[in-house]
Amino acid sequence: QAQLVESGGGSVQPGGSLRLSCEATGSIKYIDEMGWYRQAPGKQRELVATVGGGNTNYADSVKGRFTIVRDKSKAAVYLQLNSLRPEDTAVYYCSVRTRFLGDYWGQGSQVTVSS
């Protein structure tokens, strides 16, 4: 069974940038949507951005700062994080939603924004 492997997390100062990557180890069929979610300590997991069906969707808190890109040649999705703020600190998870095979989740990538 395919797995999602994330990379690119790390620590940056406020105003800095990071790029998160998520790629499947094998083939995933019937993909409806790919996206990124995050979970900060003591908080519920929340949507960051999704892409699918020709549409992209962003949380209000990241609009204009984050960009999601999907590679349709393979099951891969990327998240460019610019103008990072301390409140962006969280574990970021990529996800793939399929039509018939359920959802896939990455292992999580820590993003820490601190001066």
mmCIF file of C-alpha atoms in Angstrom:
data_model
loop_
_atom_site.group_PDB
_atom_site.id
_atom_site.type_symbol
_atom_site.label_atom_id
_atom_site.label_comp_id
_atom_site.label_asym_id
_atom_site.label_seq_id
_atom_site.Cartn_x
_atom_site.Cartn_y
_atom_site.Cartn_z
ATOM 1 C CA GLN A 1 0.000 0.000 0.000
ATOM 2 C CA ALA A 2 1.252 3.466 -0.855
ATOM 3 C CA GLN A 3 2.456 5.807 1.871
ATOM 4 C CA LEU A 4 2.876 9.579 1.937
ATOM 5 C CA VAL A 5 6.359 10.777 2.860
ATOM 6 C CA GLU A 6 6.834 14.374 3.963
ATOM 7 C CA SER A 7 9.985 16.483 4.038
ATOM 8 C CA GLY A 8 11.014 20.090 4.449
ATOM 9 C CA GLY A 9 9.973 21.086 7.944
ATOM 10 C CA GLY A 10 12.255 23.022 10.255
ATOM 11 C CA SER A 11 12.784 26.121 12.349
ATOM 12 C CA VAL A 12 12.778 29.653 11.011
ATOM 13 C CA GLN A 13 12.547 33.187 12.313
ATOM 14 C CA PRO A 14 9.395 35.241 11.827
ATOM 15 C CA GLY A 15 9.174 36.440 8.249
ATOM 16 C CA GLY A 16 11.093 33.446 6.962
ATOM 17 C CA SER A 17 10.089 30.798 4.446
ATOM 18 C CA LEU A 18 9.902 27.022 4.213
ATOM 19 C CA ARG A 19 8.786 24.549 1.579
ATOM 20 C CA LEU A 20 7.061 21.320 2.543
ATOM 21 C CA SER A 21 6.993 18.354 0.203
ATOM 22 C CA CYS A 22 4.788 15.278 0.227
ATOM 23 C CA GLU A 23 5.201 12.382 -2.180
ATOM 24 C CA ALA A 24 3.630 8.956 -2.348
ATOM 25 C CA THR A 25 5.890 5.918 -2.275
ATOM 26 C CA GLY A 26 3.598 4.130 -4.694
ATOM 27 C CA SER A 27 0.633 4.699 -6.960
ATOM 28 C CA ILE A 28 -2.562 6.179 -5.525
ATOM 29 C CA LYS A 29 -5.618 5.992 -7.744
ATOM 30 C CA TYR A 30 -8.875 7.920 -7.772
ATOM 31 C CA ILE A 31 -7.447 11.044 -6.152
ATOM 32 C CA ASP A 32 -10.120 13.658 -5.536
ATOM 33 C CA GLU A 33 -8.162 16.107 -3.433
ATOM 34 C CA MET A 34 -4.736 16.693 -1.930
ATOM 35 C CA GLY A 35 -4.017 19.047 0.901
ATOM 36 C CA TRP A 36 -2.199 20.178 3.983
ATOM 37 C CA TYR A 37 -3.466 20.353 7.543
ATOM 38 C CA ARG A 38 -1.751 21.421 10.740
ATOM 39 C CA GLN A 39 -2.061 20.835 14.446
ATOM 40 C CA ALA A 40 -0.623 23.147 17.049
ATOM 41 C CA PRO A 41 -0.053 22.003 20.655
ATOM 42 C CA GLY A 42 -3.332 21.802 22.534
ATOM 43 C CA LYS A 43 -5.390 22.545 19.434
ATOM 44 C CA GLN A 44 -7.393 20.525 16.949
ATOM 45 C CA ARG A 45 -6.080 19.717 13.506
ATOM 46 C CA GLU A 46 -7.108 22.399 11.039
ATOM 47 C CA LEU A 47 -7.165 22.791 7.282
ATOM 48 C CA VAL A 48 -4.362 24.847 5.760
ATOM 49 C CA ALA A 49 -4.880 24.383 2.027
ATOM 50 C CA THR A 50 -6.353 21.918 -0.431
ATOM 51 C CA VAL A 51 -6.238 21.433 -4.195
ATOM 52 C CA GLY A 52 -8.546 19.331 -6.312
ATOM 53 C CA GLY A 53 -11.181 19.469 -9.008
ATOM 54 C CA GLY A 54 -9.494 22.510 -10.487
ATOM 55 C CA ASN A 55 -9.882 24.475 -7.283
ATOM 56 C CA THR A 56 -7.580 25.568 -4.495
ATOM 57 C CA ASN A 57 -8.758 26.434 -1.027
ATOM 58 C CA TYR A 58 -6.866 28.212 1.751
ATOM 59 C CA ALA A 59 -7.544 28.941 5.375
ATOM 60 C CA ASP A 60 -8.074 32.663 5.876
ATOM 61 C CA SER A 61 -5.069 32.800 8.192
ATOM 62 C CA VAL A 62 -2.653 31.727 5.425
ATOM 63 C CA LYS A 63 -4.130 33.376 2.334
ATOM 64 C CA GLY A 64 -1.532 35.423 0.491
ATOM 65 C CA ARG A 65 1.333 33.791 2.394
ATOM 66 C CA PHE A 66 1.119 30.064 1.605
ATOM 67 C CA THR A 67 0.869 28.409 -1.820
ATOM 68 C CA ILE A 68 -0.177 24.831 -2.502
ATOM 69 C CA VAL A 69 0.959 23.085 -5.671
ATOM 70 C CA ARG A 70 0.058 19.626 -6.890
ATOM 71 C CA ASP A 71 2.138 17.550 -9.272
ATOM 72 C CA LYS A 72 -0.419 15.685 -11.363
ATOM 73 C CA SER A 73 2.204 13.432 -12.919
ATOM 74 C CA LYS A 74 2.506 11.727 -9.556
ATOM 75 C CA ALA A 75 0.840 11.744 -6.173
ATOM 76 C CA ALA A 76 2.767 14.722 -4.833
ATOM 77 C CA VAL A 77 1.807 17.997 -3.242
ATOM 78 C CA TYR A 78 3.917 20.898 -2.030
ATOM 79 C CA LEU A 79 3.317 23.818 0.293
ATOM 80 C CA GLN A 80 5.344 27.018 0.065
ATOM 81 C CA LEU A 81 5.187 28.904 3.354
ATOM 82 C CA ASN A 82 6.218 32.566 3.205
ATOM 83 C CA SER A 83 6.063 35.393 5.719
ATOM 84 C CA LEU A 84 5.890 32.889 8.542
ATOM 85 C CA ARG A 85 4.521 33.929 11.909
ATOM 86 C CA PRO A 86 4.922 32.389 15.359
ATOM 87 C CA GLU A 87 1.271 31.311 15.205
ATOM 88 C CA ASP A 88 2.112 29.139 12.191
ATOM 89 C CA THR A 89 4.075 26.860 14.516
ATOM 90 C CA ALA A 90 2.526 23.390 14.279
ATOM 91 C CA VAL A 91 2.941 19.900 12.940
ATOM 92 C CA TYR A 92 1.915 19.932 9.290
ATOM 93 C CA TYR A 93 0.309 16.868 7.710
ATOM 94 C CA CYS A 94 -0.277 16.232 4.032
ATOM 95 C CA SER A 95 -3.359 14.323 2.991
ATOM 96 C CA VAL A 96 -4.775 12.604 -0.053
ATOM 97 C CA ARG A 97 -8.507 12.008 -0.341
ATOM 98 C CA THR A 98 -9.555 9.335 -2.796
ATOM 99 C CA ARG A 99 -12.937 8.512 -4.217
ATOM 100 C CA PHE A 100 -12.997 4.822 -3.339
ATOM 101 C CA LEU A 101 -9.896 4.047 -1.304
ATOM 102 C CA GLY A 102 -10.246 6.332 1.698
ATOM 103 C CA ASP A 103 -7.770 8.930 2.912
ATOM 104 C CA TYR A 104 -3.990 8.842 3.192
ATOM 105 C CA TRP A 105 -1.941 10.908 5.661
ATOM 106 C CA GLY A 106 1.709 11.828 5.867
ATOM 107 C CA GLN A 107 3.786 11.311 8.990
ATOM 108 C CA GLY A 108 3.794 14.992 9.940
ATOM 109 C CA SER A 109 6.445 17.711 9.678
ATOM 110 C CA GLN A 110 7.296 20.101 12.492
ATOM 111 C CA VAL A 111 7.350 23.776 11.559
ATOM 112 C CA THR A 112 8.607 26.123 14.270
ATOM 113 C CA VAL A 113 8.598 29.885 13.872
ATOM 114 C CA SER A 114 10.468 31.676 16.611
ATOM 115 C CA SER A 115 12.929 34.487 17.116
#
